[in-house]
Protein backbone atom coordinates (compact mmCIF):
# COMPACT_ATOMS: atom_id res chain seq x y z
CA UNK A 1 0.00 0.00 0.00
CA UNK A 2 2.82 2.42 0.83
CA UNK A 3 4.62 1.42 -2.37
CA UNK A 4 1.50 2.12 -4.41
CA UNK A 5 1.08 5.53 -2.77
CA UNK A 6 4.76 6.25 -3.48
CA UNK A 7 4.21 5.36 -7.16
CA UNK A 8 1.11 7.57 -7.34
CA UNK A 9 2.76 10.52 -5.58
CA UNK A 10 6.16 10.50 -7.28
CA UNK A 11 6.51 8.11 -10.21
CA UNK A 12 3.29 9.00 -12.09
CA UNK A 13 3.90 12.80 -12.18
CA UNK A 14 7.55 12.12 -13.03
CA UNK A 15 6.59 9.86 -15.95
CA UNK A 16 4.03 12.40 -17.18
CA UNK A 17 6.57 15.22 -16.95
CA UNK A 18 9.16 13.11 -18.82
CA UNK A 19 6.63 12.26 -21.55
CA UNK A 20 5.50 15.87 -21.95
CA UNK A 21 9.11 17.11 -21.92
CA UNK A 22 10.15 14.50 -24.49
CA UNK A 23 7.26 15.41 -26.76
CA UNK A 24 7.85 19.14 -26.41
CA UNK A 25 11.59 18.65 -27.02
CA UNK A 26 10.88 16.54 -30.08
CA UNK A 27 8.47 19.14 -31.45
CA UNK A 28 10.95 21.93 -30.67
CA UNK A 29 13.82 20.07 -32.35
CA UNK A 30 11.59 19.33 -35.36
CA UNK A 31 10.60 22.99 -35.65
CA UNK A 32 14.22 24.14 -35.37
CA UNK A 33 15.31 21.53 -37.90
CA UNK A 34 12.49 22.63 -40.18
CA UNK A 35 13.47 26.28 -39.96
CA UNK A 36 17.25 25.80 -40.05
CA UNK A 37 17.80 22.81 -42.30
CA UNK A 38 15.33 23.95 -45.02
CA UNK A 39 15.11 27.77 -45.02
CA UNK A 40 13.68 27.72 -48.53
CA UNK A 41 10.45 26.26 -47.11
CA UNK A 42 10.09 28.91 -44.42
CA UNK A 43 7.38 30.79 -46.27
CA UNK A 44 5.46 27.58 -46.86
CA UNK A 45 4.93 27.37 -43.09
CA UNK A 46 3.37 30.81 -43.13
CA UNK A 47 1.42 30.33 -46.34
CA UNK A 48 -2.00 29.93 -44.64
CA UNK A 49 -1.42 33.07 -42.60
CA UNK A 50 -0.30 35.14 -45.63
CA UNK A 51 -3.27 33.81 -47.63
CA UNK A 52 -5.62 34.76 -44.81
CA UNK A 53 -4.03 38.18 -44.52
CA UNK A 54 -4.99 39.00 -48.12
CA UNK A 55 -3.27 39.95 -51.30
CA UNK A 56 -1.30 42.70 -49.64
CA UNK A 57 1.36 40.23 -48.63
CA UNK A 58 1.12 37.92 -51.64
CA UNK A 59 3.50 39.80 -53.85
CA UNK A 60 5.96 40.30 -51.05
CA UNK A 61 5.95 36.64 -50.14
CA UNK A 62 6.38 35.66 -53.75
CA UNK A 63 9.18 38.15 -54.18
CA UNK A 64 10.90 36.93 -51.03
CA UNK A 65 10.52 33.39 -52.25
CA UNK A 66 12.01 34.36 -55.57
CA UNK A 67 14.87 36.12 -53.83
CA UNK A 68 15.57 33.17 -51.56
CA UNK A 69 15.41 30.77 -54.48
CA UNK A 70 17.97 32.20 -56.87
CA UNK A 71 18.60 35.89 -56.35
CA UNK A 72 17.54 39.03 -58.20
CA UNK A 73 15.25 38.36 -61.18
CA UNK A 74 16.26 34.79 -61.67
CA UNK A 75 13.88 33.26 -59.21
CA UNK A 76 10.90 35.17 -60.62
CA UNK A 77 11.58 34.01 -64.15
CA UNK A 78 12.15 30.42 -63.06
CA UNK A 79 8.99 30.45 -60.99
CA UNK A 80 6.91 31.82 -63.86
CA UNK A 81 8.22 29.17 -66.28
CA UNK A 82 9.86 26.37 -64.32
CA UNK A 83 9.91 24.06 -67.35
CA UNK A 84 11.61 26.55 -69.67
CA UNK A 85 14.13 28.04 -67.27
CA UNK A 86 17.33 28.49 -69.37
CA UNK A 87 20.34 30.05 -67.73
CA UNK A 88 21.89 31.02 -71.09
CA UNK A 89 18.82 32.99 -72.11
CA UNK A 90 18.63 34.72 -68.76
CA UNK A 91 22.28 35.65 -68.53
CA UNK A 92 22.75 36.64 -72.19
CA UNK A 93 25.29 39.42 -72.92
CA UNK A 94 24.04 43.03 -73.30
CA UNK A 95 24.69 46.64 -72.37
CA UNK A 96 26.42 46.94 -68.97
CA UNK A 97 24.44 50.11 -68.14
CA UNK A 98 21.16 48.40 -68.89
CA UNK A 99 22.26 45.46 -66.82
CA UNK A 100 23.27 47.68 -63.91
CA UNK A 101 20.01 49.60 -64.17
CA UNK A 102 18.06 46.40 -64.32
CA UNK A 103 20.00 45.06 -61.37
CA UNK A 104 19.30 48.24 -59.39
CA UNK A 105 15.60 48.15 -60.26
CA UNK A 106 15.43 44.49 -59.45
CA UNK A 107 17.27 45.09 -56.15
CA UNK A 108 14.81 47.85 -55.26
CA UNK A 109 11.90 45.58 -56.08
CA UNK A 110 13.44 42.77 -54.07
CA UNK A 111 14.06 45.08 -51.10
CA UNK A 112 10.46 46.29 -51.25
CA UNK A 113 9.19 42.73 -51.51
CA UNK A 114 11.44 41.67 -48.61
CA UNK A 115 10.17 44.59 -46.53
CA UNK A 116 6.58 43.67 -47.28
CA UNK A 117 7.24 39.99 -46.67
CA UNK A 118 8.96 40.79 -43.38
CA UNK A 119 5.67 41.85 -41.80
CA UNK A 120 3.92 38.72 -43.07
CA UNK A 121 6.81 36.59 -41.85
CA UNK A 122 6.59 38.28 -38.44
CA UNK A 123 2.86 37.60 -38.24
CA UNK A 124 3.44 34.01 -39.38
CA UNK A 125 6.21 33.56 -36.80
CA UNK A 126 3.94 35.02 -34.11
CA UNK A 127 1.15 32.70 -35.20
CA UNK A 128 3.57 29.78 -35.18
CA UNK A 129 4.73 30.71 -31.68
CA UNK A 130 1.10 31.01 -30.62
CA UNK A 131 0.45 27.54 -32.03
CA UNK A 132 3.46 26.20 -30.16
CA UNK A 133 2.28 27.86 -26.95
CA UNK A 134 -1.22 26.48 -27.54
CA UNK A 135 0.27 23.02 -28.07
CA UNK A 136 2.30 23.42 -24.90
CA UNK A 137 -0.81 24.56 -23.05
CA UNK A 138 -2.70 21.56 -24.44
CA UNK A 139 0.09 19.21 -23.36
CA UNK A 140 0.15 20.89 -19.96
CA UNK A 141 -3.61 20.46 -19.73
CA UNK A 142 -3.24 16.78 -20.63
CA UNK A 143 -0.49 16.43 -18.03
CA UNK A 144 -2.68 18.24 -15.49
CA UNK A 145 -5.58 15.96 -16.42
CA UNK A 146 -3.36 12.90 -15.96
CA UNK A 147 -2.13 14.30 -12.66
CA UNK A 148 -5.75 14.99 -11.70
CA UNK A 149 -6.63 11.39 -12.56
CA UNK A 150 -3.71 10.24 -10.43
CA UNK A 151 -4.85 12.50 -7.61
CA UNK A 152 -8.41 11.20 -8.02
CA UNK A 153 -7.13 7.63 -7.84
CA UNK A 154 -5.11 8.59 -4.79
CA UNK A 155 -8.16 10.28 -3.21
CA UNK A 156 -10.33 7.24 -3.95
CA UNK A 157 -7.65 4.97 -2.55
CA UNK A 158 -7.29 7.15 0.54
CA UNK A 159 -11.07 7.25 1.00
CA UNK A 160 -11.18 3.47 0.74
CA UNK A 161 -8.32 3.19 3.21
CA UNK A 162 -10.05 5.69 5.52
CA UNK A 163 -13.25 3.63 5.34
CA UNK A 164 -11.31 0.45 6.02
CA UNK A 165 -9.44 2.14 8.85
CA UNK A 166 -12.75 3.44 10.26
CA UNK A 167 -14.19 -0.07 10.14
CA UNK A 168 -11.06 -1.41 11.82
CA UNK A 169 -11.27 1.36 14.43
CA UNK A 170 -14.91 0.49 15.07
CA UNK A 171 -14.07 -3.18 15.42
CA UNK A 172 -11.13 -2.38 17.67
CA UNK A 173 -13.34 -0.04 19.72
CA UNK A 174 -15.91 -2.79 20.19
CA UNK A 175 -13.14 -5.24 21.00
CA UNK A 176 -11.66 -2.70 23.41
CA UNK A 177 -15.00 -2.29 25.14
CA UNK A 178 -15.29 -6.07 25.43
CA UNK A 179 -11.72 -6.16 26.71
CA UNK A 180 -12.53 -3.47 29.27
CA UNK A 181 -15.55 -5.48 30.43
CA UNK A 182 -13.43 -8.62 30.64
CA UNK A 183 -10.69 -6.69 32.43
CA UNK A 184 -13.22 -5.34 34.95
CA UNK A 185 -14.58 -8.84 35.51
CA UNK A 186 -11.01 -10.13 35.86
CA UNK A 187 -10.22 -7.38 38.37
CA UNK A 188 -13.35 -8.24 40.37
CA UNK A 189 -12.42 -11.92 40.26
CA UNK A 190 -8.86 -11.03 41.29
CA UNK A 191 -10.17 -8.93 44.18
CA UNK A 192 -12.47 -11.77 45.27
CA UNK A 193 -9.62 -14.25 44.92
CA UNK A 194 -7.41 -11.96 47.01
CA UNK A 195 -10.08 -11.79 49.70
CA UNK A 196 -10.51 -15.55 49.58
CA UNK A 197 -6.76 -16.00 49.68
CA UNK A 198 -6.57 -13.72 52.71
CA UNK A 199 -9.37 -15.68 54.36
CA UNK A 200 -7.67 -18.93 53.44
CA UNK A 201 -4.39 -17.56 54.78
CA UNK A 202 -6.02 -16.71 58.09
CA UNK A 203 -7.76 -20.09 58.08
CA UNK A 204 -4.44 -21.70 57.27
CA UNK A 205 -2.87 -19.94 60.23
CA UNK A 206 -5.75 -21.12 62.40
CA UNK A 207 -5.35 -24.64 61.05
CA UNK A 208 -1.62 -24.47 61.75
CA UNK A 209 -2.30 -23.35 65.30
CA UNK A 210 -4.94 -26.05 65.75
CA UNK A 211 -2.59 -28.58 64.22
CA UNK A 212 0.14 -27.53 66.64
CA UNK A 213 -2.30 -27.84 69.53
CA UNK A 214 -3.53 -31.19 68.25
CA UNK A 215 0.05 -32.37 67.85
CA UNK A 216 0.79 -31.25 71.41
CA UNK A 217 -2.31 -33.02 72.68
CA UNK A 218 -1.42 -36.05 70.59
CA UNK A 219 2.06 -36.08 72.08
CA UNK A 220 0.54 -35.84 75.56
CA UNK A 221 -1.96 -38.54 74.76
CA UNK A 222 0.83 -40.66 73.33
CA UNK A 223 2.87 -40.21 76.46
CA UNK A 224 -0.18 -40.94 78.60
CA UNK A 225 -0.97 -43.92 76.47
CA UNK A 226 2.58 -45.16 76.87
CA UNK A 227 2.40 -44.80 80.63
CA UNK A 228 -1.02 -46.39 80.74
CA UNK A 229 0.25 -49.15 78.52
CA UNK A 230 2.99 -49.74 81.03
CA UNK A 231 0.43 -49.67 83.84
CA UNK A 232 -1.77 -52.03 81.88
CA UNK A 233 1.10 -54.38 81.35
CA UNK A 234 1.87 -54.20 85.07
CA UNK A 235 -1.80 -54.78 85.88
CA UNK A 236 -1.91 -57.69 83.48
CA UNK A 237 1.18 -59.12 85.08
CA UNK A 238 -0.42 -58.53 88.49
CA UNK A 239 -3.63 -60.23 87.38
CA UNK A 240 -1.67 -63.13 86.01
CA UNK A 241 0.19 -63.41 89.26
CA UNK A 242 -3.00 -63.07 91.28
CA UNK A 243 -4.67 -65.67 89.13
CA UNK A 244 -1.84 -68.01 89.80
CA UNK A 245 -2.06 -67.23 93.52
CA UNK A 246 -5.83 -67.64 93.37
CA UNK A 247 -5.47 -70.94 91.65
CA UNK A 248 -2.98 -72.01 94.30
CA UNK A 249 -5.32 -70.77 97.01
CA UNK A 250 -8.19 -72.71 95.43
CA UNK A 251 -6.12 -75.81 95.33
CA UNK A 252 -5.00 -75.25 98.93
CA UNK A 253 -8.57 -74.53 99.88
CA UNK A 254 -9.75 -77.74 98.30
CA UNK A 255 -7.04 -79.64 100.05
CA UNK A 256 -7.83 -77.93 103.33
CA UNK A 257 -11.49 -78.54 102.74
CA UNK A 258 -10.90 -82.23 102.12
CA UNK A 259 -8.73 -82.41 105.19
CA UNK A 260 -11.33 -80.59 107.29
CA UNK A 261 -14.05 -82.79 105.91
CA UNK A 262 -12.06 -85.84 106.75
CA UNK A 263 -11.30 -84.43 110.20
CA UNK A 264 -14.95 -83.71 110.78
CA UNK A 265 -15.89 -87.15 109.64
CA UNK A 266 -13.25 -88.63 111.93
CA UNK A 267 -14.50 -86.49 114.80
CA UNK A 268 -18.05 -87.61 114.20
CA UNK A 269 -16.92 -91.17 114.09
CA UNK A 270 -14.89 -90.73 117.22
CA UNK A 271 -17.78 -89.08 118.93
CA UNK A 272 -20.13 -91.77 117.91
CA UNK A 273 -17.68 -94.35 119.06
CA UNK A 274 -17.25 -92.53 122.35
CA UNK A 275 -21.01 -92.38 122.87
CA UNK A 276 -21.34 -96.03 122.12
CA UNK A 277 -18.62 -96.88 124.62
CA UNK A 278 -20.31 -94.83 127.33
CA UNK A 279 -23.60 -96.56 126.84
CA UNK A 280 -22.09 -100.00 127.11
CA UNK A 281 -20.23 -99.28 130.35
CA UNK A 282 -23.30 -98.80 132.68
CA UNK A 283 -24.94 -101.83 131.34
CA UNK A 284 -22.00 -103.97 132.14
CA UNK A 285 -21.76 -102.54 135.59
CA UNK A 286 -25.37 -103.56 136.43
Tab-separated table of C-alpha atoms in Angstrom:
chain	number	residue	atom	x	y	z
A	1	UNK	CA	0.000	0.000	0.000
A	2	UNK	CA	2.817	2.425	0.835
A	3	UNK	CA	4.617	1.422	-2.367
A	4	UNK	CA	1.499	2.121	-4.407
A	5	UNK	CA	1.082	5.534	-2.773
A	6	UNK	CA	4.755	6.248	-3.478
A	7	UNK	CA	4.205	5.363	-7.164
A	8	UNK	CA	1.110	7.567	-7.340
A	9	UNK	CA	2.757	10.515	-5.577
A	10	UNK	CA	6.161	10.502	-7.280
A	11	UNK	CA	6.507	8.113	-10.210
A	12	UNK	CA	3.292	9.004	-12.092
A	13	UNK	CA	3.904	12.804	-12.176
A	14	UNK	CA	7.549	12.119	-13.032
A	15	UNK	CA	6.595	9.863	-15.954
A	16	UNK	CA	4.025	12.401	-17.177
A	17	UNK	CA	6.567	15.217	-16.947
A	18	UNK	CA	9.156	13.114	-18.817
A	19	UNK	CA	6.628	12.256	-21.550
A	20	UNK	CA	5.495	15.869	-21.948
A	21	UNK	CA	9.106	17.111	-21.925
A	22	UNK	CA	10.151	14.505	-24.487
A	23	UNK	CA	7.257	15.407	-26.765
A	24	UNK	CA	7.852	19.135	-26.408
A	25	UNK	CA	11.585	18.654	-27.018
A	26	UNK	CA	10.878	16.539	-30.076
A	27	UNK	CA	8.474	19.143	-31.447
A	28	UNK	CA	10.945	21.934	-30.672
A	29	UNK	CA	13.820	20.069	-32.353
A	30	UNK	CA	11.590	19.329	-35.358
A	31	UNK	CA	10.601	22.990	-35.651
A	32	UNK	CA	14.217	24.145	-35.374
A	33	UNK	CA	15.313	21.533	-37.901
A	34	UNK	CA	12.492	22.627	-40.182
A	35	UNK	CA	13.474	26.284	-39.956
A	36	UNK	CA	17.247	25.798	-40.049
A	37	UNK	CA	17.796	22.807	-42.301
A	38	UNK	CA	15.329	23.955	-45.018
A	39	UNK	CA	15.114	27.775	-45.017
A	40	UNK	CA	13.676	27.719	-48.530
A	41	UNK	CA	10.449	26.261	-47.108
A	42	UNK	CA	10.090	28.908	-44.418
A	43	UNK	CA	7.375	30.789	-46.269
A	44	UNK	CA	5.457	27.578	-46.859
A	45	UNK	CA	4.933	27.366	-43.095
A	46	UNK	CA	3.373	30.814	-43.128
A	47	UNK	CA	1.421	30.334	-46.339
A	48	UNK	CA	-1.996	29.935	-44.636
A	49	UNK	CA	-1.416	33.074	-42.604
A	50	UNK	CA	-0.295	35.139	-45.634
A	51	UNK	CA	-3.267	33.810	-47.629
A	52	UNK	CA	-5.616	34.756	-44.813
A	53	UNK	CA	-4.027	38.179	-44.519
A	54	UNK	CA	-4.987	38.998	-48.122
A	55	UNK	CA	-3.265	39.948	-51.304
A	56	UNK	CA	-1.303	42.696	-49.640
A	57	UNK	CA	1.360	40.229	-48.629
A	58	UNK	CA	1.124	37.924	-51.642
A	59	UNK	CA	3.502	39.802	-53.845
A	60	UNK	CA	5.958	40.304	-51.051
A	61	UNK	CA	5.951	36.643	-50.141
A	62	UNK	CA	6.384	35.657	-53.752
A	63	UNK	CA	9.181	38.154	-54.180
A	64	UNK	CA	10.896	36.927	-51.028
A	65	UNK	CA	10.523	33.388	-52.248
A	66	UNK	CA	12.010	34.361	-55.571
A	67	UNK	CA	14.867	36.116	-53.826
A	68	UNK	CA	15.573	33.170	-51.559
A	69	UNK	CA	15.415	30.769	-54.479
A	70	UNK	CA	17.968	32.200	-56.875
A	71	UNK	CA	18.596	35.892	-56.355
A	72	UNK	CA	17.536	39.030	-58.204
A	73	UNK	CA	15.249	38.365	-61.180
A	74	UNK	CA	16.264	34.785	-61.671
A	75	UNK	CA	13.877	33.256	-59.206
A	76	UNK	CA	10.902	35.173	-60.624
A	77	UNK	CA	11.577	34.009	-64.148
A	78	UNK	CA	12.147	30.415	-63.061
A	79	UNK	CA	8.993	30.451	-60.995
A	80	UNK	CA	6.910	31.821	-63.859
A	81	UNK	CA	8.217	29.174	-66.280
A	82	UNK	CA	9.857	26.368	-64.324
A	83	UNK	CA	9.908	24.059	-67.353
A	84	UNK	CA	11.605	26.548	-69.672
A	85	UNK	CA	14.128	28.044	-67.269
A	86	UNK	CA	17.330	28.488	-69.367
A	87	UNK	CA	20.341	30.048	-67.730
A	88	UNK	CA	21.894	31.022	-71.086
A	89	UNK	CA	18.819	32.989	-72.109
A	90	UNK	CA	18.634	34.718	-68.761
A	91	UNK	CA	22.281	35.647	-68.532
A	92	UNK	CA	22.752	36.635	-72.191
A	93	UNK	CA	25.287	39.422	-72.925
A	94	UNK	CA	24.037	43.031	-73.300
A	95	UNK	CA	24.688	46.641	-72.366
A	96	UNK	CA	26.416	46.939	-68.965
A	97	UNK	CA	24.438	50.107	-68.145
A	98	UNK	CA	21.165	48.398	-68.891
A	99	UNK	CA	22.262	45.456	-66.821
A	100	UNK	CA	23.272	47.682	-63.906
A	101	UNK	CA	20.008	49.603	-64.170
A	102	UNK	CA	18.062	46.397	-64.324
A	103	UNK	CA	19.999	45.056	-61.369
A	104	UNK	CA	19.304	48.238	-59.389
A	105	UNK	CA	15.605	48.151	-60.261
A	106	UNK	CA	15.431	44.488	-59.445
A	107	UNK	CA	17.272	45.087	-56.154
A	108	UNK	CA	14.811	47.849	-55.258
A	109	UNK	CA	11.902	45.581	-56.083
A	110	UNK	CA	13.444	42.766	-54.071
A	111	UNK	CA	14.060	45.081	-51.098
A	112	UNK	CA	10.460	46.291	-51.246
A	113	UNK	CA	9.194	42.726	-51.507
A	114	UNK	CA	11.443	41.669	-48.613
A	115	UNK	CA	10.170	44.593	-46.531
A	116	UNK	CA	6.579	43.674	-47.280
A	117	UNK	CA	7.241	39.990	-46.669
A	118	UNK	CA	8.956	40.789	-43.385
A	119	UNK	CA	5.665	41.850	-41.803
A	120	UNK	CA	3.923	38.720	-43.065
A	121	UNK	CA	6.809	36.589	-41.848
A	122	UNK	CA	6.593	38.281	-38.438
A	123	UNK	CA	2.863	37.604	-38.243
A	124	UNK	CA	3.444	34.015	-39.381
A	125	UNK	CA	6.206	33.563	-36.805
A	126	UNK	CA	3.943	35.020	-34.110
A	127	UNK	CA	1.145	32.698	-35.198
A	128	UNK	CA	3.572	29.775	-35.183
A	129	UNK	CA	4.733	30.706	-31.680
A	130	UNK	CA	1.099	31.006	-30.615
A	131	UNK	CA	0.449	27.540	-32.028
A	132	UNK	CA	3.465	26.199	-30.160
A	133	UNK	CA	2.276	27.862	-26.951
A	134	UNK	CA	-1.217	26.485	-27.539
A	135	UNK	CA	0.270	23.019	-28.074
A	136	UNK	CA	2.304	23.421	-24.902
A	137	UNK	CA	-0.812	24.556	-23.047
A	138	UNK	CA	-2.698	21.558	-24.439
A	139	UNK	CA	0.087	19.211	-23.364
A	140	UNK	CA	0.151	20.889	-19.958
A	141	UNK	CA	-3.609	20.462	-19.734
A	142	UNK	CA	-3.238	16.784	-20.630
A	143	UNK	CA	-0.493	16.431	-18.030
A	144	UNK	CA	-2.681	18.240	-15.494
A	145	UNK	CA	-5.578	15.959	-16.420
A	146	UNK	CA	-3.362	12.898	-15.963
A	147	UNK	CA	-2.128	14.304	-12.659
A	148	UNK	CA	-5.749	14.986	-11.703
A	149	UNK	CA	-6.635	11.386	-12.564
A	150	UNK	CA	-3.708	10.240	-10.434
A	151	UNK	CA	-4.850	12.498	-7.606
A	152	UNK	CA	-8.410	11.201	-8.024
A	153	UNK	CA	-7.126	7.633	-7.839
A	154	UNK	CA	-5.110	8.592	-4.790
A	155	UNK	CA	-8.160	10.281	-3.207
A	156	UNK	CA	-10.329	7.238	-3.946
A	157	UNK	CA	-7.648	4.970	-2.545
A	158	UNK	CA	-7.294	7.153	0.540
A	159	UNK	CA	-11.074	7.255	0.997
A	160	UNK	CA	-11.183	3.469	0.741
A	161	UNK	CA	-8.323	3.194	3.206
A	162	UNK	CA	-10.052	5.691	5.522
A	163	UNK	CA	-13.252	3.635	5.340
A	164	UNK	CA	-11.312	0.450	6.017
A	165	UNK	CA	-9.444	2.144	8.850
A	166	UNK	CA	-12.754	3.441	10.256
A	167	UNK	CA	-14.187	-0.074	10.136
A	168	UNK	CA	-11.061	-1.411	11.817
A	169	UNK	CA	-11.274	1.356	14.430
A	170	UNK	CA	-14.913	0.494	15.071
A	171	UNK	CA	-14.067	-3.183	15.417
A	172	UNK	CA	-11.128	-2.384	17.666
A	173	UNK	CA	-13.342	-0.043	19.719
A	174	UNK	CA	-15.913	-2.786	20.191
A	175	UNK	CA	-13.144	-5.239	20.996
A	176	UNK	CA	-11.655	-2.699	23.412
A	177	UNK	CA	-15.005	-2.291	25.136
A	178	UNK	CA	-15.287	-6.065	25.432
A	179	UNK	CA	-11.719	-6.161	26.707
A	180	UNK	CA	-12.529	-3.471	29.271
A	181	UNK	CA	-15.546	-5.476	30.433
A	182	UNK	CA	-13.431	-8.618	30.639
A	183	UNK	CA	-10.688	-6.688	32.434
A	184	UNK	CA	-13.225	-5.338	34.949
A	185	UNK	CA	-14.582	-8.838	35.511
A	186	UNK	CA	-11.009	-10.133	35.856
A	187	UNK	CA	-10.218	-7.382	38.373
A	188	UNK	CA	-13.349	-8.241	40.366
A	189	UNK	CA	-12.415	-11.919	40.259
A	190	UNK	CA	-8.858	-11.034	41.293
A	191	UNK	CA	-10.172	-8.926	44.180
A	192	UNK	CA	-12.466	-11.766	45.265
A	193	UNK	CA	-9.617	-14.255	44.919
A	194	UNK	CA	-7.412	-11.959	47.008
A	195	UNK	CA	-10.076	-11.787	49.698
A	196	UNK	CA	-10.512	-15.553	49.575
A	197	UNK	CA	-6.757	-15.999	49.684
A	198	UNK	CA	-6.566	-13.720	52.706
A	199	UNK	CA	-9.366	-15.676	54.360
A	200	UNK	CA	-7.669	-18.934	53.436
A	201	UNK	CA	-4.387	-17.557	54.783
A	202	UNK	CA	-6.023	-16.707	58.091
A	203	UNK	CA	-7.764	-20.087	58.084
A	204	UNK	CA	-4.436	-21.704	57.266
A	205	UNK	CA	-2.865	-19.945	60.228
A	206	UNK	CA	-5.754	-21.125	62.399
A	207	UNK	CA	-5.348	-24.644	61.047
A	208	UNK	CA	-1.624	-24.473	61.746
A	209	UNK	CA	-2.296	-23.348	65.304
A	210	UNK	CA	-4.939	-26.050	65.746
A	211	UNK	CA	-2.589	-28.582	64.222
A	212	UNK	CA	0.144	-27.528	66.636
A	213	UNK	CA	-2.303	-27.840	69.533
A	214	UNK	CA	-3.525	-31.188	68.254
A	215	UNK	CA	0.052	-32.366	67.846
A	216	UNK	CA	0.795	-31.251	71.408
A	217	UNK	CA	-2.305	-33.020	72.680
A	218	UNK	CA	-1.416	-36.049	70.595
A	219	UNK	CA	2.063	-36.083	72.076
A	220	UNK	CA	0.540	-35.840	75.562
A	221	UNK	CA	-1.961	-38.543	74.758
A	222	UNK	CA	0.828	-40.658	73.332
A	223	UNK	CA	2.873	-40.214	76.462
A	224	UNK	CA	-0.178	-40.938	78.601
A	225	UNK	CA	-0.971	-43.923	76.473
A	226	UNK	CA	2.583	-45.156	76.873
A	227	UNK	CA	2.403	-44.796	80.635
A	228	UNK	CA	-1.018	-46.394	80.740
A	229	UNK	CA	0.251	-49.146	78.519
A	230	UNK	CA	2.989	-49.737	81.027
A	231	UNK	CA	0.426	-49.668	83.844
A	232	UNK	CA	-1.769	-52.025	81.879
A	233	UNK	CA	1.102	-54.380	81.352
A	234	UNK	CA	1.874	-54.201	85.069
A	235	UNK	CA	-1.797	-54.781	85.883
A	236	UNK	CA	-1.914	-57.685	83.477
A	237	UNK	CA	1.183	-59.116	85.077
A	238	UNK	CA	-0.417	-58.528	88.488
A	239	UNK	CA	-3.628	-60.225	87.379
A	240	UNK	CA	-1.671	-63.125	86.012
A	241	UNK	CA	0.188	-63.406	89.262
A	242	UNK	CA	-3.001	-63.069	91.280
A	243	UNK	CA	-4.673	-65.669	89.128
A	244	UNK	CA	-1.841	-68.013	89.796
A	245	UNK	CA	-2.062	-67.233	93.515
A	246	UNK	CA	-5.829	-67.644	93.374
A	247	UNK	CA	-5.474	-70.943	91.648
A	248	UNK	CA	-2.975	-72.009	94.301
A	249	UNK	CA	-5.321	-70.768	97.005
A	250	UNK	CA	-8.192	-72.707	95.431
A	251	UNK	CA	-6.124	-75.815	95.329
A	252	UNK	CA	-5.003	-75.247	98.932
A	253	UNK	CA	-8.575	-74.533	99.880
A	254	UNK	CA	-9.754	-77.743	98.297
A	255	UNK	CA	-7.036	-79.637	100.052
A	256	UNK	CA	-7.834	-77.929	103.330
A	257	UNK	CA	-11.493	-78.544	102.739
A	258	UNK	CA	-10.899	-82.227	102.124
A	259	UNK	CA	-8.729	-82.407	105.188
A	260	UNK	CA	-11.327	-80.593	107.285
A	261	UNK	CA	-14.054	-82.794	105.913
A	262	UNK	CA	-12.060	-85.842	106.750
A	263	UNK	CA	-11.301	-84.427	110.199
A	264	UNK	CA	-14.946	-83.714	110.778
A	265	UNK	CA	-15.890	-87.149	109.636
A	266	UNK	CA	-13.247	-88.626	111.933
A	267	UNK	CA	-14.498	-86.493	114.803
A	268	UNK	CA	-18.049	-87.613	114.201
A	269	UNK	CA	-16.916	-91.172	114.091
A	270	UNK	CA	-14.892	-90.729	117.220
A	271	UNK	CA	-17.782	-89.080	118.931
A	272	UNK	CA	-20.129	-91.772	117.907
A	273	UNK	CA	-17.682	-94.346	119.063
A	274	UNK	CA	-17.252	-92.525	122.348
A	275	UNK	CA	-21.009	-92.385	122.868
A	276	UNK	CA	-21.341	-96.027	122.124
A	277	UNK	CA	-18.618	-96.878	124.618
A	278	UNK	CA	-20.310	-94.835	127.331
A	279	UNK	CA	-23.599	-96.561	126.841
A	280	UNK	CA	-22.090	-100.001	127.108
A	281	UNK	CA	-20.225	-99.277	130.351
A	282	UNK	CA	-23.296	-98.800	132.680
A	283	UNK	CA	-24.944	-101.825	131.337
A	284	UNK	CA	-21.997	-103.967	132.145
A	285	UNK	CA	-21.756	-102.537	135.594
A	286	UNK	CA	-25.371	-103.565	136.430
